[in-house]
Short mmCIF file of C-alpha atoms and ligand atoms in Angstrom, two decimals:
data_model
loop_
_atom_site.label_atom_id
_atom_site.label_comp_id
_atom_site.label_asym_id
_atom_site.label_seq_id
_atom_site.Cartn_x
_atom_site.Cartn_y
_atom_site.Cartn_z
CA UNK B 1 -23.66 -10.44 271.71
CA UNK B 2 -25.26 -12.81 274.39
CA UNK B 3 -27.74 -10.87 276.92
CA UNK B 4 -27.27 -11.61 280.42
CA UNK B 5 -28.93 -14.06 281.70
CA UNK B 6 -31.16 -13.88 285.38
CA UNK B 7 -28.94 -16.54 286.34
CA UNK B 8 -26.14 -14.37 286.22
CA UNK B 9 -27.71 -11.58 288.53
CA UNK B 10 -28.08 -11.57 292.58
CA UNK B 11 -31.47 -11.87 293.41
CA UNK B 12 -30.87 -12.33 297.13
CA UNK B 13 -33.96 -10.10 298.66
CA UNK B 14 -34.34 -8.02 295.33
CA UNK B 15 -38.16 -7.99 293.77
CA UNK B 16 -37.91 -9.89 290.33
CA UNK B 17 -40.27 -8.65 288.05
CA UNK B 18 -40.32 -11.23 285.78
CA UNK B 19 -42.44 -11.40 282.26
CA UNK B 20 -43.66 -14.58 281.06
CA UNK B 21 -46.07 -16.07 278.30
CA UNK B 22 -48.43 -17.52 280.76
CA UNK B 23 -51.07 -17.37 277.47
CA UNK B 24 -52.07 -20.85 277.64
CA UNK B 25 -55.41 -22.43 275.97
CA UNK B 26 -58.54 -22.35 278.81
CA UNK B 27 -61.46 -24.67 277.91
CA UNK B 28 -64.07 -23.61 280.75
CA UNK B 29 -61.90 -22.26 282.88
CA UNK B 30 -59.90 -25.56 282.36
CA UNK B 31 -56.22 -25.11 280.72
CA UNK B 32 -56.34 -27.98 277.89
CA UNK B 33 -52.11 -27.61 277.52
CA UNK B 34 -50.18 -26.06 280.59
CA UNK B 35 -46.89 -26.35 278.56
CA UNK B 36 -46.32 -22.66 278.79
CA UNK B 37 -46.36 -22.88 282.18
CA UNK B 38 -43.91 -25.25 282.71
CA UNK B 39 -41.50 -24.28 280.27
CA UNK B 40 -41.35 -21.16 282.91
CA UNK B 41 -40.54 -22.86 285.92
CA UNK B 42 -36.49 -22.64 285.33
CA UNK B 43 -36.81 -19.16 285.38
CA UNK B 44 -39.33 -19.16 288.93
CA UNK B 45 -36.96 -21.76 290.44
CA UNK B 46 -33.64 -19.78 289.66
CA UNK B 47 -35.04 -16.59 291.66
CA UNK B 48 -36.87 -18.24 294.54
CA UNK B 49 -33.89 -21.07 294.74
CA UNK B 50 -31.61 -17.78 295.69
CA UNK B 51 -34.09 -15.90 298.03
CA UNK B 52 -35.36 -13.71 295.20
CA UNK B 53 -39.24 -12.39 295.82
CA UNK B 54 -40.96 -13.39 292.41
CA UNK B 55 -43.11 -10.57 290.63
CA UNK B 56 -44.64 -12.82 287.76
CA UNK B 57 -46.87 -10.32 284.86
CA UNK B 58 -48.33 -11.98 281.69
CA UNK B 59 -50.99 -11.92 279.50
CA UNK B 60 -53.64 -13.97 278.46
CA UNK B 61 -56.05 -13.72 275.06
CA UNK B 62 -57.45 -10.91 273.86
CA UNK B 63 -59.31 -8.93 276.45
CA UNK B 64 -61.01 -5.35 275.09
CA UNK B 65 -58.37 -3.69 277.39
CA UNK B 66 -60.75 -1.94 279.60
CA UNK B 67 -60.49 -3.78 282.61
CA UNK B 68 -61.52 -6.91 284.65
CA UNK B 69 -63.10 -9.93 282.31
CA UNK B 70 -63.37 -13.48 283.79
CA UNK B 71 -63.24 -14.95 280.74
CA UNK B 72 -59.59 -13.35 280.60
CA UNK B 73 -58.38 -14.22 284.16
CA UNK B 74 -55.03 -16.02 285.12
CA UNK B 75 -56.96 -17.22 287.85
CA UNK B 76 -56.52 -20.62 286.34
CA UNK B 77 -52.94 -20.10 285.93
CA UNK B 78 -51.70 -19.36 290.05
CA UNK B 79 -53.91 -22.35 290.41
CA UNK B 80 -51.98 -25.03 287.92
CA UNK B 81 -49.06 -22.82 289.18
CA UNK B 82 -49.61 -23.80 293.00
CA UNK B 83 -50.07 -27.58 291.87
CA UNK B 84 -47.16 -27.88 290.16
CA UNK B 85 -45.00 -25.87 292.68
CA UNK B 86 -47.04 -27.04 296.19
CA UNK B 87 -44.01 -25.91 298.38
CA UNK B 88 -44.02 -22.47 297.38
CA UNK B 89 -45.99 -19.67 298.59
CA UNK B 90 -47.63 -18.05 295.25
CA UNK B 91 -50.16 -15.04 295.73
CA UNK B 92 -52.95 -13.85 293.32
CA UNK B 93 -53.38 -10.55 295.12
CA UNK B 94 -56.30 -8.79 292.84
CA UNK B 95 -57.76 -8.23 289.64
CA UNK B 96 -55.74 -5.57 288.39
CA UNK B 97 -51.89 -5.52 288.05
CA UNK B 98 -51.11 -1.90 288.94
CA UNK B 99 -53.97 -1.35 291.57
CA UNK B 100 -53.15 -0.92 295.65
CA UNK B 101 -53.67 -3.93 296.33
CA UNK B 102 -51.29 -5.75 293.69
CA UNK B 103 -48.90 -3.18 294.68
CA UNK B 104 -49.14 -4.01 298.68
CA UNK B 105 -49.10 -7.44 297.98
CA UNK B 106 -45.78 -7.14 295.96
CA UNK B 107 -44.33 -5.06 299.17
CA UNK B 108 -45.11 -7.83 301.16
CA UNK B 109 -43.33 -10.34 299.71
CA UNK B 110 -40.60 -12.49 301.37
CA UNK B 111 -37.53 -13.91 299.68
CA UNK B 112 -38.37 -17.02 297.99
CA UNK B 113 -42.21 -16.03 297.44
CA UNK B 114 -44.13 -15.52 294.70
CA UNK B 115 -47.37 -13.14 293.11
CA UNK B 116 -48.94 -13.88 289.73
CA UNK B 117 -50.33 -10.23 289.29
CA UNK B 118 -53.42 -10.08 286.54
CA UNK B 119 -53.57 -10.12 283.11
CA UNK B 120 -51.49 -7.42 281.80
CA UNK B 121 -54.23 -7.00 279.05
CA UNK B 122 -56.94 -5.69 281.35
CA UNK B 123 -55.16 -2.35 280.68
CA UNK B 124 -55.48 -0.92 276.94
CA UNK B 125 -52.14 0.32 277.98
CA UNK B 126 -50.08 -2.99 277.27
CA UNK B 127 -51.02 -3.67 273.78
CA UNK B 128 -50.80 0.29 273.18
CA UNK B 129 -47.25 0.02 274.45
CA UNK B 130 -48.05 2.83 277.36
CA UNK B 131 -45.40 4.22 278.93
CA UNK B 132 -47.59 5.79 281.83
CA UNK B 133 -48.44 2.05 282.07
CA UNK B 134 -45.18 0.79 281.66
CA UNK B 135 -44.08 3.30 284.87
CA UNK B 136 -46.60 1.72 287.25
CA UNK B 137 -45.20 -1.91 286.43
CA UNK B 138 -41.89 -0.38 286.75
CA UNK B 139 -42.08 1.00 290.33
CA UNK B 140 -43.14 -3.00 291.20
CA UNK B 141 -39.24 -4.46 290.47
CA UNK B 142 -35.69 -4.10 291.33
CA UNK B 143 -34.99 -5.93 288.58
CA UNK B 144 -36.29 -7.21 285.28
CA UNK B 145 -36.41 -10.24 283.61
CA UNK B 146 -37.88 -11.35 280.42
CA UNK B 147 -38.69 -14.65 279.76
CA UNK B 148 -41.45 -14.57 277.31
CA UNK B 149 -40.56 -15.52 274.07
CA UNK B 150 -44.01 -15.67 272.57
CA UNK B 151 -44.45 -12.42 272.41
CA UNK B 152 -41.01 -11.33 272.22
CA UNK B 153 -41.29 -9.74 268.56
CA UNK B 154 -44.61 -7.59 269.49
CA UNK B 155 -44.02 -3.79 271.06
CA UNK B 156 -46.19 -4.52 274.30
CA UNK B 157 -45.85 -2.39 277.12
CA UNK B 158 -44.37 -5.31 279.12
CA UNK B 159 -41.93 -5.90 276.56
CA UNK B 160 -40.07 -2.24 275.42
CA UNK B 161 -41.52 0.30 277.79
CA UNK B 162 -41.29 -1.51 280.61
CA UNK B 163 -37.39 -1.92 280.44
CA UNK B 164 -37.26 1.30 279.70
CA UNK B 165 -38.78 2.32 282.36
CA UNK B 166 -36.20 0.37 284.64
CA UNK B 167 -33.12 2.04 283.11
CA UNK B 168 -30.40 1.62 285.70
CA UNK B 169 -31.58 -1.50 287.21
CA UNK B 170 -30.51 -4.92 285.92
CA UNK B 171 -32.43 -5.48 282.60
CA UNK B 172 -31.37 -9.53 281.45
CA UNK B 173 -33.28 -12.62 279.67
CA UNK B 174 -34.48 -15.62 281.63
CA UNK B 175 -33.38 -19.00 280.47
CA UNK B 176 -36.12 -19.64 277.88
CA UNK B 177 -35.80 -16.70 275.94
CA UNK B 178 -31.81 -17.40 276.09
CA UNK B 179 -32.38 -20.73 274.85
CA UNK B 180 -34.61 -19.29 271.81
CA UNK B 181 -32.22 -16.44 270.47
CA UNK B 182 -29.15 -19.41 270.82
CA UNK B 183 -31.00 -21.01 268.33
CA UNK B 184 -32.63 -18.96 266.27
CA UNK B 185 -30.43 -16.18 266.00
CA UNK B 186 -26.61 -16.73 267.08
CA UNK B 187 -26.71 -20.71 265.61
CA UNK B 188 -27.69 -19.55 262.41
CA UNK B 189 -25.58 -17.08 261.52
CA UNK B 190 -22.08 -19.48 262.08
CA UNK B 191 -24.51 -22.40 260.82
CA UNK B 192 -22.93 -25.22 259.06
CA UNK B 193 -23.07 -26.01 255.68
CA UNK B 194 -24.91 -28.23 253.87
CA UNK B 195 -27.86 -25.90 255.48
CA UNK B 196 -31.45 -26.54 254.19
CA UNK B 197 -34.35 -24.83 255.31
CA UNK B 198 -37.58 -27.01 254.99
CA UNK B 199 -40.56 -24.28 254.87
CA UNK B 200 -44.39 -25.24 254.62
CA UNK B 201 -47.49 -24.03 255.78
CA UNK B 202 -50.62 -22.23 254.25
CA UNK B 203 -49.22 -19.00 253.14
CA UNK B 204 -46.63 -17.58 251.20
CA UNK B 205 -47.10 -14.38 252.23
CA UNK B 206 -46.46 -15.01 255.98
CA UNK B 207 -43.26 -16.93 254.75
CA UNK B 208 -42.12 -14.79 252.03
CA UNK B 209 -39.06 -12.30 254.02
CA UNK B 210 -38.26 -16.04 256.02
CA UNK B 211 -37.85 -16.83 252.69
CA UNK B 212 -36.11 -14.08 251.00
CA UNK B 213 -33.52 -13.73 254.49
CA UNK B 214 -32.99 -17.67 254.30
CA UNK B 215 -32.07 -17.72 250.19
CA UNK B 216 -28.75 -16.16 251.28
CA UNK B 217 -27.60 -18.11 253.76
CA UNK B 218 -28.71 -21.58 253.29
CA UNK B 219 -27.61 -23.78 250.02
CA UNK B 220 -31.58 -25.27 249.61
CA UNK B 221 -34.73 -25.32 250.37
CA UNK B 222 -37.43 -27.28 250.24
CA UNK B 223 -41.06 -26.18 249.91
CA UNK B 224 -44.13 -28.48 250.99
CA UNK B 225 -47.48 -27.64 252.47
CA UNK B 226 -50.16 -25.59 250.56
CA UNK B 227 -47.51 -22.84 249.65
CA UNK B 228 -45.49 -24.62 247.23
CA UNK B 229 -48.83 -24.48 245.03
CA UNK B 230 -48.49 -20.66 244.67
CA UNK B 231 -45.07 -21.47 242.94
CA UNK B 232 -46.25 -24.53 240.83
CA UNK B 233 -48.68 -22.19 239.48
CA UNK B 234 -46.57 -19.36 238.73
CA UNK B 235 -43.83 -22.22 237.13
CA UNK B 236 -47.13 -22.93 235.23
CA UNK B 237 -48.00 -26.21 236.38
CA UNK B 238 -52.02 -27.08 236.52
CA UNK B 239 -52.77 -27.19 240.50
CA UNK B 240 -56.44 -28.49 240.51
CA UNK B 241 -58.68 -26.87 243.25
CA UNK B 242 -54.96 -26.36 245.52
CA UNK B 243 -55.03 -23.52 247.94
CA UNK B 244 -53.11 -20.65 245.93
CA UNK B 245 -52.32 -17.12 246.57
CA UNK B 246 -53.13 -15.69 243.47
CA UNK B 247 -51.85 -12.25 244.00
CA UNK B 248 -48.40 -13.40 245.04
CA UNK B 249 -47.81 -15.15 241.61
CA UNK B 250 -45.50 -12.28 240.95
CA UNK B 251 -43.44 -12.52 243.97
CA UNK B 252 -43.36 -16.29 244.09
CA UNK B 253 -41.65 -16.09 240.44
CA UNK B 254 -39.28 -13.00 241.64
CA UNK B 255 -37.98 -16.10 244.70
CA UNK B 256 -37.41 -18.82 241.83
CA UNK B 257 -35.24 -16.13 240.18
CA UNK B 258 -33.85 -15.22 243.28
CA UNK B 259 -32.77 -18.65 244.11
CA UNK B 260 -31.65 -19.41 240.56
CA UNK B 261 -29.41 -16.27 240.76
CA UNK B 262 -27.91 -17.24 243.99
CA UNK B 263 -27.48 -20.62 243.18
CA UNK B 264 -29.86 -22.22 246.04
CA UNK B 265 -31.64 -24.49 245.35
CA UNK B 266 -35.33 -24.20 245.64
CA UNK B 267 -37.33 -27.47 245.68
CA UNK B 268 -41.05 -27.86 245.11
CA UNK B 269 -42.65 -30.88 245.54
CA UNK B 270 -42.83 -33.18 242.11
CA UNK B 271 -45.73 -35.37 243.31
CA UNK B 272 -48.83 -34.84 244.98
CA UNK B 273 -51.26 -36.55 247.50
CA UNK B 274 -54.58 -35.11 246.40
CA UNK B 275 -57.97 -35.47 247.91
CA UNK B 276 -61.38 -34.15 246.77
CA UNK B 277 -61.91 -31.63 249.77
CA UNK B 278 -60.07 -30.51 253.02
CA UNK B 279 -61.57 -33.81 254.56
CA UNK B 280 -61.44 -36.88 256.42
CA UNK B 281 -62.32 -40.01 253.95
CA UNK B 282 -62.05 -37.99 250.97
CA UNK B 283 -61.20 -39.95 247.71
CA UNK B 284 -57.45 -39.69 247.35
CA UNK B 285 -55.16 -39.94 244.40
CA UNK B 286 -51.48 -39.17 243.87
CA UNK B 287 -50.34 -37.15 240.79
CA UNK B 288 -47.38 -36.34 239.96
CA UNK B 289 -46.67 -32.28 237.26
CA UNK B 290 -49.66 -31.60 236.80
CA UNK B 291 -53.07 -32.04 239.09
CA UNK B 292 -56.20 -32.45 237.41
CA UNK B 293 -59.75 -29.96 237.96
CA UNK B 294 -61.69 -31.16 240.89
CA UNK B 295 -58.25 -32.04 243.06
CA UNK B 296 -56.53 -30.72 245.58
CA UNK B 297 -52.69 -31.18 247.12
CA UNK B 298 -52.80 -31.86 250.34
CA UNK B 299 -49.67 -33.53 251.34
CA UNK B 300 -46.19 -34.40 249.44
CA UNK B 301 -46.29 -37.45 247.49
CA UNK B 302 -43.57 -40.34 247.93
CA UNK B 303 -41.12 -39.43 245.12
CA UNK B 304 -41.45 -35.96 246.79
CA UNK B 305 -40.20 -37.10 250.59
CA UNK B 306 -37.24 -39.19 248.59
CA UNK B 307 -36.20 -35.79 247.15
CA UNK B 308 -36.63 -34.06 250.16
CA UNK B 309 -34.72 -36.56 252.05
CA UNK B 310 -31.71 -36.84 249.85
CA UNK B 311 -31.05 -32.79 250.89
CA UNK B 312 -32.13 -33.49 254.63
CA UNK B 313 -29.96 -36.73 254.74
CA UNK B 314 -27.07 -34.69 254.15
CA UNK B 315 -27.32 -30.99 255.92
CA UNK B 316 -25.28 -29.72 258.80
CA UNK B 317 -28.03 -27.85 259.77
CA UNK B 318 -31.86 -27.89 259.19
CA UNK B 319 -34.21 -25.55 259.65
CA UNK B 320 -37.94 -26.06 259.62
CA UNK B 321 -40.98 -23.92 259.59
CA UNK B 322 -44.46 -25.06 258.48
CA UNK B 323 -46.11 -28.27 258.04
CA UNK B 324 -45.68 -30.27 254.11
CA UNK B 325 -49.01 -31.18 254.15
CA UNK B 326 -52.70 -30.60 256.02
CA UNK B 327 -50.89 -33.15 258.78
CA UNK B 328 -54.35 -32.49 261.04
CA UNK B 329 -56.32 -34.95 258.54
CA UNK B 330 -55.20 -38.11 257.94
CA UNK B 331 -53.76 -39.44 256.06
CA UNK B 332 -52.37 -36.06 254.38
CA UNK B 333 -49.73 -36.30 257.92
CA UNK B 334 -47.39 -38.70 256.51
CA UNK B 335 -45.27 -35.97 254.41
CA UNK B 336 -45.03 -34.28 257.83
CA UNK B 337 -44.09 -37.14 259.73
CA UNK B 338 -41.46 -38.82 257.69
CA UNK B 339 -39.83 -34.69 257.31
CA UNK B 340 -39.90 -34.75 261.05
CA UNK B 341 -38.23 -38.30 261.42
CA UNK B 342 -35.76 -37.59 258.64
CA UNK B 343 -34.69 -34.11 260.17
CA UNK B 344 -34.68 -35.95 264.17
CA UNK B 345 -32.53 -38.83 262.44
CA UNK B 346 -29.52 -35.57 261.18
CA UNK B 347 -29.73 -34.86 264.81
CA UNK B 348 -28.44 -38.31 266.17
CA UNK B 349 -25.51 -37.71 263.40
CA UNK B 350 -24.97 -34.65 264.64
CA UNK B 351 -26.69 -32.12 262.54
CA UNK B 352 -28.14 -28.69 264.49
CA UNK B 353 -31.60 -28.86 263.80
CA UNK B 354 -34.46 -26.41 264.95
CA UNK B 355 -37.94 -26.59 264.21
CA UNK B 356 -40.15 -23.34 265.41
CA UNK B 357 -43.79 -22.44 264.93
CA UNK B 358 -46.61 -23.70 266.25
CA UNK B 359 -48.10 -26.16 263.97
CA UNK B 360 -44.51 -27.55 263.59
CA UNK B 361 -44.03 -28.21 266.90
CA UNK B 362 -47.41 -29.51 267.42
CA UNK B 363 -46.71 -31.99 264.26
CA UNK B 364 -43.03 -33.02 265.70
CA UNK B 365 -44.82 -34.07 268.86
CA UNK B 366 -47.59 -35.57 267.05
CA UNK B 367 -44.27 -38.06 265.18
CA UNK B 368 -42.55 -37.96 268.97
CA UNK B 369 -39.27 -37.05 267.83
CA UNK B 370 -39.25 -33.51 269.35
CA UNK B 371 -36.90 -34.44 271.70
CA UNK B 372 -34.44 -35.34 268.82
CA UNK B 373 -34.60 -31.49 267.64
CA UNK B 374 -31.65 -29.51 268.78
CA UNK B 375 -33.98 -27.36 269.57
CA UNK B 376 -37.88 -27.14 269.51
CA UNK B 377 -39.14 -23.56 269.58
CA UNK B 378 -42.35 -22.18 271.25
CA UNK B 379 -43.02 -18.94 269.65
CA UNK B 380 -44.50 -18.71 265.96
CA UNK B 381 -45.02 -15.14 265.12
CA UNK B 382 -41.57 -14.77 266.73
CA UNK B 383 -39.82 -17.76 265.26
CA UNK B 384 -40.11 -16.61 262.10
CA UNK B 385 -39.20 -13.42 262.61
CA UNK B 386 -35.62 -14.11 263.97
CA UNK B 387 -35.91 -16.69 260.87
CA UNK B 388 -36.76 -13.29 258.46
CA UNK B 389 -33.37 -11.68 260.31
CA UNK B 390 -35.34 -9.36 262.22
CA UNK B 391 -34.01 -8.19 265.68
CA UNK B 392 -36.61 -7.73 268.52
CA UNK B 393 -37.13 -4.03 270.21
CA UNK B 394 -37.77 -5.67 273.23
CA UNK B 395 -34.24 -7.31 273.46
CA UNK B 396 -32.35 -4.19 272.23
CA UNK B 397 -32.69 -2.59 275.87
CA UNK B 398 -31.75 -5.62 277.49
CA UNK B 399 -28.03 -6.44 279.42
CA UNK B 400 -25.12 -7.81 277.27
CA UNK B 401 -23.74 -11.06 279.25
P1 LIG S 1 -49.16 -21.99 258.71
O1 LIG S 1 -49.97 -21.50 259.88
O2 LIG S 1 -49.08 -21.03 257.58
O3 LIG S 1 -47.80 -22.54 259.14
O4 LIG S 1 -49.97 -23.19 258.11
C1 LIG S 1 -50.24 -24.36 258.82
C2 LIG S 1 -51.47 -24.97 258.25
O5 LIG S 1 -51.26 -25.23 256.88
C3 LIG S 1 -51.83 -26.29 258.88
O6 LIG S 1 -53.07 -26.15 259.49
C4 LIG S 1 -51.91 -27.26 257.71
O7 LIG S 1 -53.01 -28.11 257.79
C5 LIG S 1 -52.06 -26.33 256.54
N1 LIG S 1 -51.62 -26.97 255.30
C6 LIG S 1 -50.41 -27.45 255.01
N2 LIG S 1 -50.38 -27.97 253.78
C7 LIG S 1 -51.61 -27.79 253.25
C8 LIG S 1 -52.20 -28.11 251.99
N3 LIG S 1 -51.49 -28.71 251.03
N4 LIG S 1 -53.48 -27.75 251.79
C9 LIG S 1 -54.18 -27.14 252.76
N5 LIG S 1 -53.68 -26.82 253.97
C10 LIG S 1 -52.40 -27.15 254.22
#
């Protein structure tokens, strides 16, 4: 079931307490990709565009949690916020989210203004999931929105007591977050068939419940990046110096029976773009079964993207987590590239296609097709947990549209 959406409540003169991933990267108290922020400005525009006074709360880094730190301020943030929204009146009342003066500030709000109140974080209370914490934030909102899809899978204050807290008031998504569960959730589940996940990426163990939730609904998929050497080895393949989890061996051969049981097909690279080190201008040589001692894979060799593409070239649906190769050194990007241009090319045939984590979106970018994706998402942790099946506390105590 849909949640409602903050569209779909009146706002008119009501305080919108409104929680958004305002965690952006600072560089001296420089932000070095304000993305975050502007994803958010649907949601700002929809309440002040209908006379709704705007309570924004977010967090940024990792703050001890026992008050004020500079370092930690969103004092950037109301800054790139007022440039990029010059019309509006935005306050940054104080450094402390639930003190007097955040709170007097929030009372004095007109319809159609704004406050950015301080990093949640200052408080040990948010990450602890507080609910004396929680009630303070509460008393600040007539209604709450959550719009923060970032942190959407983590038990935060902000993000389960909080609503809690405001049982009885109107409890919806803001358009972001909408967008994200469309797509990661409620497209899936109807998806259409051929679907092929493509997952990459250092790990297997961060990937392996994606992987064991995705062997039952998709009909391949196809595994690049450092990860796949985990499997080679436990198929008994010689990997060279690859990175390999050697204490998932087990569970990477318990997949490849998994898969052969279900009848999905699980595809690991058959060639290999090798270099000497994790370097730039390391010696580089392709092999193809086995990889020789003093080697290491670092992207998917050509046969490889062929094989890959012959499953891509035909889905109905694609979904992609994790880079095929170390695609921040060149030239160990072009696996990565040509999967992103091969998946963006199913899109203009009309394939759904959704990419999510942040290395993947960073390397879709980097190939500038991420505006062929159906859909691009912004979260990783979270991403991959609606990919793993897993519903999100936060949203349970949210408004069905
Ligand atoms: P993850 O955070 O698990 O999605 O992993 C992303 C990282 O995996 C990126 O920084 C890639 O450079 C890295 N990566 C992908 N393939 C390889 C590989 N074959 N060897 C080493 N690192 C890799």
């Amino acid at each position: 079931m849909p949640k409602k959406t903050i569209d779909q409540v009146d706002v008119n003169g009501k305080r919108v307490l409104m929680r958004v991933d305002f965690n952006v990267p600072i560089e001296n108290g420089t932000i070095t990709d304000d993305r975050r922020i502007r994803m958010t400005l649907p949601a700002i525009d929809s309440v002040v565009s209908r006379g709704g006074r705007l309570v924004l709360i977010s967090h940024l880094g990792r703050p001890k949690g026992r008050g004020y730190e500079a370092d930690a301020s969103l004092a950037p943030v109301a800054a790139r916020l007022r440039e990029l929204r010059p019309k509006l009146n935005i306050g940054f009342p104080s450094q402390d989210c639930v003190d007097e003066q955040a709170a007097a500030a929030v009372r004095a709000l007109k319809p159609g203004e704004v406050v950015l109140l301080e990093n949640l974080r200052f408080h040990g209370g948010e990450k602890n999931g507080d609910t004396g914490f929680a009630g303070k934030l509460a008393t600040l909102g007539d209604i709450y929105c959550n719009d923060a899809f970032g942190t959407a899978h983590r038990p935060d204050a902000s993000m389960v007591a909080l609503p809690k807290a405001m049982a009885g008031k109107p409890r919806v998504v803001g358009p972001l977050l909408a967008k994200e569960i469309k797509y990661l959730s409620e497209a899936l589940r109807g998806a259409e068939h051929p679907f092929v996940a493509v997952l990459g990426g250092s790990k297997v163990s961060d990937k392996l419940a994606a992987i064991g939730n995705l062997l039952a609904e998709v009909d391949a998929v196809l595994v690049g990046g450092a990860m796949a050497y985990t499997f080679l080895k436990a198929l008994g393949h010689r990997v060279g110096s690859s990175l390999v989890e050697d204490n998932m061996l087990g569970k990477a051969k318990a997949i490849i029976e998994e898969a052969a049981n279900r009848k999905t097909d699980l595809v690991l690279p058959v060639d290999h773009v090798c270099g000497r080190e994790l370097a730039r201008h390391t010696p580089i040589r392709v092999f193809e079964e086995h990889i020789d001692d003093g080697w290491m894979g670092l992207d998917i060799g050509p046969s490889t993207i062929g094989r890959f593409g012959s499953y891509i070239g035909r889905a109905r649906t694609v979904v992609w987590n994790g880079p095929v190769g170390a695609f921040e050194i060149l030239p160990f990007d072009i696996g990565t590239r040509q999967v992103a241009t091969m998946i963006a090319a199913r899109t203009d045939s009309g394939a759904l296609t959704i990419c999510g984590g942040g290395d993947t979106a960073a390397a879709v970018e980097l190939a500038g097709v991420a505006d062929r994706f159906s859909h691009v998402s912004t979260g990783g942790g979270a991403s991959l947990e609606l990919l793993e099946g897993r519903s999100f506390e936060s949203l349970a105590q949210l408004d069905e549209a």
